[in-house]
PDB file of C-alpha atoms in Angstrom:
ATOM      1  CA  MET Z 174       0.000   0.000   0.000  1.00 90.00           C
ATOM      2  CA  LEU Z 175       1.115   3.548  -0.658  1.00 93.00           C
ATOM      3  CA  ASP Z 176       2.457   5.132   2.547  1.00 89.00           C
ATOM      4  CA  PHE Z 177       0.136   8.097   2.946  1.00 90.00           C
ATOM      5  CA  GLN Z 178       1.276   8.545   6.539  1.00 89.00           C
ATOM      6  CA  ALA Z 179       4.603   9.827   5.251  1.00 90.00           C
ATOM      7  CA  VAL Z 180       2.679  12.547   3.385  1.00 89.00           C
ATOM      8  CA  ARG Z 181       0.513  13.335   6.428  1.00 89.00           C
ATOM      9  CA  ASP Z 182       3.666  13.609   8.538  1.00 92.00           C
ATOM     10  CA  ARG Z 183       5.161  15.895   5.855  1.00 90.00           C
ATOM     11  CA  GLU Z 184       8.145  13.577   5.364  1.00 94.00           C
ATOM     12  CA  ILE Z 185       7.450  13.553   1.606  1.00 92.00           C
ATOM     13  CA  SER Z 186       5.086  15.424  -0.693  1.00 89.00           C
ATOM     14  CA  LEU Z 187       2.096  13.835  -2.378  1.00 90.00           C
ATOM     15  CA  ASP Z 188       3.863  14.378  -5.715  1.00 90.00           C
ATOM     16  CA  GLU Z 189       6.900  12.458  -4.439  1.00 93.00           C
ATOM     17  CA  LEU Z 190       4.703   9.609  -3.248  1.00 94.00           C
ATOM     18  CA  LEU Z 191       2.931   9.419  -6.590  1.00 95.00           C
ATOM     19  CA  ALA Z 192       6.026   9.545  -8.810  1.00 94.00           C
ATOM     20  CA  GLY Z 193       5.646   6.719 -11.309  1.00 93.00           C
ATOM     21  CA  VAL Z 194       2.090   5.822 -10.260  1.00 96.00           C
ATOM     22  CA  ASP Z 195      -0.078   4.987 -13.259  1.00 96.00           C
ATOM     23  CA  LYS Z 196      -3.516   3.522 -13.921  1.00 96.00           C
ATOM     24  CA  ALA Z 197      -2.305  -0.058 -13.407  1.00 96.00           C
ATOM     25  CA  ARG Z 198      -0.859   0.901 -10.024  1.00 97.00           C
ATOM     26  CA  LEU Z 199      -4.146   2.593  -9.071  1.00 98.00           C
ATOM     27  CA  GLN Z 200      -5.967  -0.644  -9.889  1.00 98.00           C
ATOM     28  CA  ALA Z 201      -3.542  -2.645  -7.747  1.00 98.00           C
ATOM     29  CA  GLU Z 202      -3.779  -0.152  -4.864  1.00 98.00           C
ATOM     30  CA  THR Z 203      -7.584  -0.271  -5.003  1.00 98.00           C
ATOM     31  CA  ASN Z 204      -7.595  -4.059  -4.824  1.00 99.00           C
ATOM     32  CA  GLU Z 205      -5.059  -4.053  -2.011  1.00 98.00           C
ATOM     33  CA  MET Z 206      -7.096  -1.567   0.042  1.00 98.00           C
ATOM     34  CA  MET Z 207     -10.382  -3.419  -0.392  1.00 98.00           C
ATOM     35  CA  ASP Z 208      -8.721  -6.770   0.329  1.00 99.00           C
ATOM     36  CA  TYR Z 209      -7.135  -5.305   3.448  1.00 98.00           C
ATOM     37  CA  ILE Z 210     -10.431  -4.018   4.829  1.00 98.00           C
ATOM     38  CA  LEU Z 211     -12.178  -7.280   3.971  1.00 99.00           C
ATOM     39  CA  GLY Z 212      -9.423  -9.029   5.931  1.00 98.00           C
ATOM     40  CA  GLN Z 213      -9.924  -6.688   8.878  1.00 98.00           C
ATOM     41  CA  ILE Z 214     -13.614  -7.606   9.102  1.00 98.00           C
ATOM     42  CA  GLY Z 215     -13.165 -11.235   8.052  1.00 98.00           C
ATOM     43  CA  ALA Z 216     -14.100 -12.777  11.415  1.00 97.00           C
ATOM     44  CA  CYS Z 217     -16.820 -10.259  12.282  1.00 98.00           C
ATOM     45  CA  THR Z 218     -20.442 -11.125  12.974  1.00 98.00           C
ATOM     46  CA  ASP Z 219     -23.662  -9.222  12.381  1.00 98.00           C
ATOM     47  CA  ALA Z 220     -23.559  -8.094  16.021  1.00 98.00           C
ATOM     48  CA  ASP Z 221     -20.107  -6.588  15.436  1.00 98.00           C
ATOM     49  CA  VAL Z 222     -21.446  -4.457  12.577  1.00 98.00           C
ATOM     50  CA  VAL Z 223     -23.941  -2.630  14.798  1.00 98.00           C
ATOM     51  CA  PHE Z 224     -21.823  -2.644  17.975  1.00 98.00           C
ATOM     52  CA  THR Z 225     -21.345   0.911  19.251  1.00 95.00           C
ATOM     53  CA  PRO Z 226     -17.702   1.351  20.235  1.00 96.00           C
ATOM     54  CA  VAL Z 227     -16.219   3.767  22.729  1.00 94.00           C
ATOM     55  CA  ASP Z 228     -14.520   6.616  20.889  1.00 90.00           C
ATOM     56  CA  PRO Z 229     -13.647   9.639  23.025  1.00 86.00           C
ATOM     57  CA  LYS Z 230     -12.305  11.408  19.897  1.00 85.00           C
ATOM     58  CA  ALA Z 231     -15.586  11.077  17.967  1.00 82.00           C
ATOM     59  CA  ASN Z 232     -16.177  14.346  16.158  1.00 80.00           C
ATOM     60  CA  ASP Z 233     -17.855  14.596  12.766  1.00 77.00           C
ATOM     61  CA  PRO Z 234     -18.418  18.230  11.786  1.00 77.00           C
ATOM     62  CA  TYR Z 235     -20.056  17.015   8.549  1.00 74.00           C
ATOM     63  CA  ALA Z 236     -22.660  14.824  10.285  1.00 69.00           C
ATOM     64  CA  SER Z 237     -26.175  15.040   8.903  1.00 74.00           C
ATOM     65  CA  SER Z 238     -27.479  16.280  12.269  1.00 75.00           C
ATOM     66  CA  GLU Z 239     -26.094  17.786  15.477  1.00 79.00           C
ATOM     67  CA  ASP Z 240     -27.129  14.619  17.320  1.00 78.00           C
ATOM     68  CA  GLU Z 241     -24.684  12.600  15.204  1.00 79.00           C
ATOM     69  CA  GLN Z 242     -21.664  14.899  15.476  1.00 78.00           C
ATOM     70  CA  GLU Z 243     -20.105  13.135  18.436  1.00 82.00           C
ATOM     71  CA  ILE Z 244     -21.321   9.561  18.065  1.00 89.00           C
ATOM     72  CA  ALA Z 245     -18.808   6.761  17.806  1.00 91.00           C
ATOM     73  CA  TRP Z 246     -18.950   5.129  14.386  1.00 94.00           C
ATOM     74  CA  ASN Z 247     -19.843   1.475  14.242  1.00 96.00           C
ATOM     75  CA  LEU Z 248     -18.429  -0.873  11.613  1.00 98.00           C
ATOM     76  CA  GLY Z 249     -21.337  -0.349   9.215  1.00 97.00           C
ATOM     77  CA  HIS Z 250     -20.862   3.409   9.436  1.00 96.00           C
ATOM     78  CA  LEU Z 251     -17.132   3.124   8.759  1.00 98.00           C
ATOM     79  CA  VAL Z 252     -17.616   0.877   5.723  1.00 98.00           C
ATOM     80  CA  VAL Z 253     -20.259   3.177   4.232  1.00 97.00           C
ATOM     81  CA  HIS Z 254     -18.101   6.256   4.815  1.00 95.00           C
ATOM     82  CA  VAL Z 255     -14.850   4.797   3.479  1.00 97.00           C
ATOM     83  CA  THR Z 256     -16.484   3.417   0.340  1.00 98.00           C
ATOM     84  CA  ALA Z 257     -18.370   6.638  -0.407  1.00 97.00           C
ATOM     85  CA  SER Z 258     -15.132   8.619  -0.128  1.00 96.00           C
ATOM     86  CA  ALA Z 259     -13.239   6.226  -2.406  1.00 98.00           C
ATOM     87  CA  GLU Z 260     -16.015   6.325  -4.997  1.00 98.00           C
ATOM     88  CA  GLU Z 261     -16.211  10.113  -4.912  1.00 97.00           C
ATOM     89  CA  SER Z 262     -12.483  10.449  -5.540  1.00 97.00           C
ATOM     90  CA  ALA Z 263     -12.620   7.836  -8.295  1.00 98.00           C
ATOM     91  CA  ALA Z 264     -15.529   9.567 -10.050  1.00 97.00           C
ATOM     92  CA  LEU Z 265     -13.880  12.991  -9.901  1.00 97.00           C
ATOM     93  CA  ALA Z 266     -10.568  11.534 -11.079  1.00 97.00           C
ATOM     94  CA  ALA Z 267     -12.272   9.951 -14.107  1.00 98.00           C
ATOM     95  CA  GLU Z 268     -13.679  13.325 -15.083  1.00 97.00           C
ATOM     96  CA  MET Z 269     -10.328  15.036 -14.593  1.00 97.00           C
ATOM     97  CA  ALA Z 270      -8.552  12.358 -16.631  1.00 98.00           C
ATOM     98  CA  ARG Z 271     -10.932  13.191 -19.489  1.00 97.00           C
ATOM     99  CA  GLY Z 272     -10.342  16.933 -19.125  1.00 96.00           C
ATOM    100  CA  VAL Z 273     -13.803  17.677 -17.709  1.00 94.00           C
ATOM    101  CA  GLU Z 274     -13.908  20.908 -15.726  1.00 88.00           C
ATOM    102  CA  LEU Z 275     -14.403  20.429 -11.989  1.00 81.00           C
ATOM    103  CA  HIS Z 276     -18.027  21.095 -11.063  1.00 77.00           C
ATOM    104  CA  GLY Z 277     -18.209  20.260  -7.373  1.00 71.00           C
ATOM    105  CA  ARG Z 278     -18.554  17.091  -5.366  1.00 69.00           C
ATOM    106  CA  SER Z 279     -19.695  13.717  -6.661  1.00 70.00           C
ATOM    107  CA  ARG Z 280     -20.699  11.972  -3.453  1.00 68.00           C
ATOM    108  CA  SER Z 281     -23.347   9.420  -2.667  1.00 72.00           C
ATOM    109  CA  GLU Z 282     -23.332   7.789   0.760  1.00 78.00           C
ATOM    110  CA  ILE Z 283     -26.035   5.323   1.693  1.00 85.00           C
ATOM    111  CA  PRO Z 284     -27.540   5.776   5.170  1.00 90.00           C
ATOM    112  CA  TRP Z 285     -25.164   3.980   7.519  1.00 93.00           C
ATOM    113  CA  GLU Z 286     -28.078   2.919   9.717  1.00 94.00           C
ATOM    114  CA  THR Z 287     -29.227   0.566   6.930  1.00 96.00           C
ATOM    115  CA  VAL Z 288     -26.010  -1.475   7.050  1.00 97.00           C
ATOM    116  CA  THR Z 289     -26.625  -3.977   9.833  1.00 98.00           C
ATOM    117  CA  THR Z 290     -25.025  -7.247   8.683  1.00 98.00           C
ATOM    118  CA  ILE Z 291     -21.507  -8.369   7.896  1.00 99.00           C
ATOM    119  CA  GLU Z 292     -22.719  -9.534   4.489  1.00 99.00           C
ATOM    120  CA  GLN Z 293     -23.899  -5.993   3.728  1.00 98.00           C
ATOM    121  CA  CYS Z 294     -20.449  -4.687   4.688  1.00 99.00           C
ATOM    122  CA  ARG Z 295     -18.730  -7.202   2.418  1.00 99.00           C
ATOM    123  CA  HIS Z 296     -21.142  -6.447  -0.408  1.00 98.00           C
ATOM    124  CA  ARG Z 297     -20.607  -2.686  -0.013  1.00 98.00           C
ATOM    125  CA  LEU Z 298     -16.818  -3.139  -0.146  1.00 99.00           C
ATOM    126  CA  GLU Z 299     -16.990  -5.377  -3.232  1.00 99.00           C
ATOM    127  CA  GLU Z 300     -19.467  -3.035  -4.908  1.00 98.00           C
ATOM    128  CA  SER Z 301     -17.172  -0.102  -4.193  1.00 98.00           C
ATOM    129  CA  ARG Z 302     -14.173  -2.012  -5.562  1.00 99.00           C
ATOM    130  CA  ARG Z 303     -16.108  -2.698  -8.774  1.00 99.00           C
ATOM    131  CA  MET Z 304     -17.180   0.930  -9.094  1.00 98.00           C
ATOM    132  CA  CYS Z 305     -13.712   2.356  -8.443  1.00 98.00           C
ATOM    133  CA  LEU Z 306     -12.039  -0.048 -10.862  1.00 99.00           C
ATOM    134  CA  ALA Z 307     -14.718   0.680 -13.477  1.00 98.00           C
ATOM    135  CA  SER Z 308     -14.045   4.408 -13.119  1.00 98.00           C
ATOM    136  CA  LEU Z 309     -10.435   3.799 -14.149  1.00 99.00           C
ATOM    137  CA  GLU Z 310     -11.695   2.237 -17.381  1.00 98.00           C
ATOM    138  CA  MET Z 311     -13.197   5.637 -18.220  1.00 97.00           C
ATOM    139  CA  TRP Z 312      -9.714   7.138 -18.430  1.00 98.00           C
ATOM    140  CA  PRO Z 313      -8.484   7.820 -21.970  1.00 98.00           C
ATOM    141  CA  ASP Z 314      -5.235   6.220 -23.124  1.00 97.00           C
ATOM    142  CA  GLN Z 315      -3.639   9.655 -22.779  1.00 97.00           C
ATOM    143  CA  PRO Z 316      -5.273  11.160 -19.667  1.00 97.00           C
ATOM    144  CA  TYR Z 317      -5.139  14.900 -19.059  1.00 97.00           C
ATOM    145  CA  LEU Z 318      -2.580  14.647 -16.272  1.00 96.00           C
ATOM    146  CA  ASP Z 319      -1.619  18.288 -16.698  1.00 96.00           C
ATOM    147  CA  TYR Z 320      -5.096  19.313 -15.516  1.00 95.00           C
ATOM    148  CA  ILE Z 321      -4.532  20.325 -11.872  1.00 94.00           C
ATOM    149  CA  VAL Z 322      -7.164  21.366  -9.329  1.00 92.00           C
ATOM    150  CA  GLU Z 323      -7.176  22.429  -5.693  1.00 88.00           C
ATOM    151  CA  THR Z 324      -9.013  19.650  -3.871  1.00 84.00           C
ATOM    152  CA  TRP Z 325     -10.547  21.904  -1.229  1.00 82.00           C
ATOM    153  CA  LYS Z 326      -9.773  25.350   0.161  1.00 85.00           C
ATOM    154  CA  ASP Z 327      -6.070  25.371   1.007  1.00 84.00           C
ATOM    155  CA  GLY Z 328      -5.908  21.659   0.141  1.00 81.00           C
ATOM    156  CA  PRO Z 329      -3.397  19.940  -2.107  1.00 84.00           C
ATOM    157  CA  GLN Z 330      -3.322  20.633  -5.823  1.00 89.00           C
ATOM    158  CA  VAL Z 331      -3.648  17.374  -7.716  1.00 95.00           C
ATOM    159  CA  ASN Z 332      -4.124  15.858 -11.134  1.00 96.00           C
ATOM    160  CA  ALA Z 333      -6.374  12.854 -11.815  1.00 97.00           C
ATOM    161  CA  ILE Z 334      -3.953  10.410 -10.197  1.00 98.00           C
ATOM    162  CA  GLY Z 335      -3.716  12.557  -7.082  1.00 97.00           C
ATOM    163  CA  ARG Z 336      -7.481  12.965  -6.940  1.00 96.00           C
ATOM    164  CA  TYR Z 337      -7.973   9.193  -7.180  1.00 98.00           C
ATOM    165  CA  VAL Z 338      -5.473   8.368  -4.456  1.00 97.00           C
ATOM    166  CA  LEU Z 339      -7.010  10.844  -2.033  1.00 95.00           C
ATOM    167  CA  GLY Z 340      -9.863   8.341  -1.705  1.00 96.00           C
ATOM    168  CA  LEU Z 341      -7.373   5.592  -0.891  1.00 97.00           C
ATOM    169  CA  SER Z 342      -5.586   7.896   1.534  1.00 95.00           C
ATOM    170  CA  HIS Z 343      -8.854   8.627   3.278  1.00 94.00           C
ATOM    171  CA  ALA Z 344      -9.592   4.910   3.566  1.00 96.00           C
ATOM    172  CA  GLN Z 345      -6.118   4.301   4.956  1.00 96.00           C
ATOM    173  CA  SER Z 346      -6.694   6.993   7.586  1.00 94.00           C
ATOM    174  CA  HIS Z 347      -9.599   4.915   8.939  1.00 96.00           C
ATOM    175  CA  LEU Z 348      -7.832   1.513   9.053  1.00 97.00           C
ATOM    176  CA  ALA Z 349      -6.715   1.848  12.684  1.00 96.00           C
ATOM    177  CA  GLN Z 350     -10.229   2.953  13.615  1.00 97.00           C
ATOM    178  CA  ILE Z 351     -11.667  -0.144  11.919  1.00 98.00           C
ATOM    179  CA  ASP Z 352      -9.176  -2.326  13.812  1.00 98.00           C
ATOM    180  CA  ASP Z 353     -10.185  -0.650  17.076  1.00 97.00           C
ATOM    181  CA  VAL Z 354     -13.919  -1.136  16.475  1.00 98.00           C
ATOM    182  CA  VAL Z 355     -13.406  -4.783  15.489  1.00 98.00           C
ATOM    183  CA  GLN Z 356     -11.329  -5.392  18.637  1.00 98.00           C
ATOM    184  CA  GLN Z 357     -13.868  -3.673  20.900  1.00 98.00           C
ATOM    185  CA  ALA Z 358     -16.713  -5.666  19.345  1.00 97.00           C
ATOM    186  CA  LYS Z 359     -14.802  -8.935  19.709  1.00 96.00           C
ATOM    187  CA  THR Z 360     -14.051  -8.154  23.371  1.00 97.00           C
ATOM    188  CA  ALA Z 361     -17.692  -7.274  24.029  1.00 95.00           C
ATOM    189  CA  ARG Z 362     -18.917 -10.620  22.718  1.00 90.00           C
ATOM    190  CA  SER Z 363     -16.269 -12.658  24.610  1.00 87.00           C
TER     191      SER Z 363
END
């Protein structure tokens, strides 16, 4: 997996991390990320999916309501969030690769409350893998890699490859949280 932590820690730049990364590498990174998360939840049960963990750092300023801003995310919530972020980055990257002018966000996140079984989590991850990989097939043979955009106010400036990997980076930033929730759920059912 790409070491996004080195970028977060400002040891290297995103451009340095992505030197030599191409569409084939993005496909491999996508598969590796989805396989990793599927491995993390491999022994989980339906009860683990809806288990509410303890998370004293819970803070979601983008929550759909004030009531949800400080709730700890269960496994279903994490899977829905991570996959929606990956898909959004993949969709925007496909447009950038084709030279389409940035027009805002491209996000669709199913209600996390509807994901209550481990099979739904696995399905969501596999569906997201399929969608992200399919988005790469929309890239032309000669993508517009000189088309650079600012990802958000004061955020990094990226081309299509950078935009795509921001979804993977976001997923990677939640891996320890997924491990923690899985461990708490396992302990609770022991």
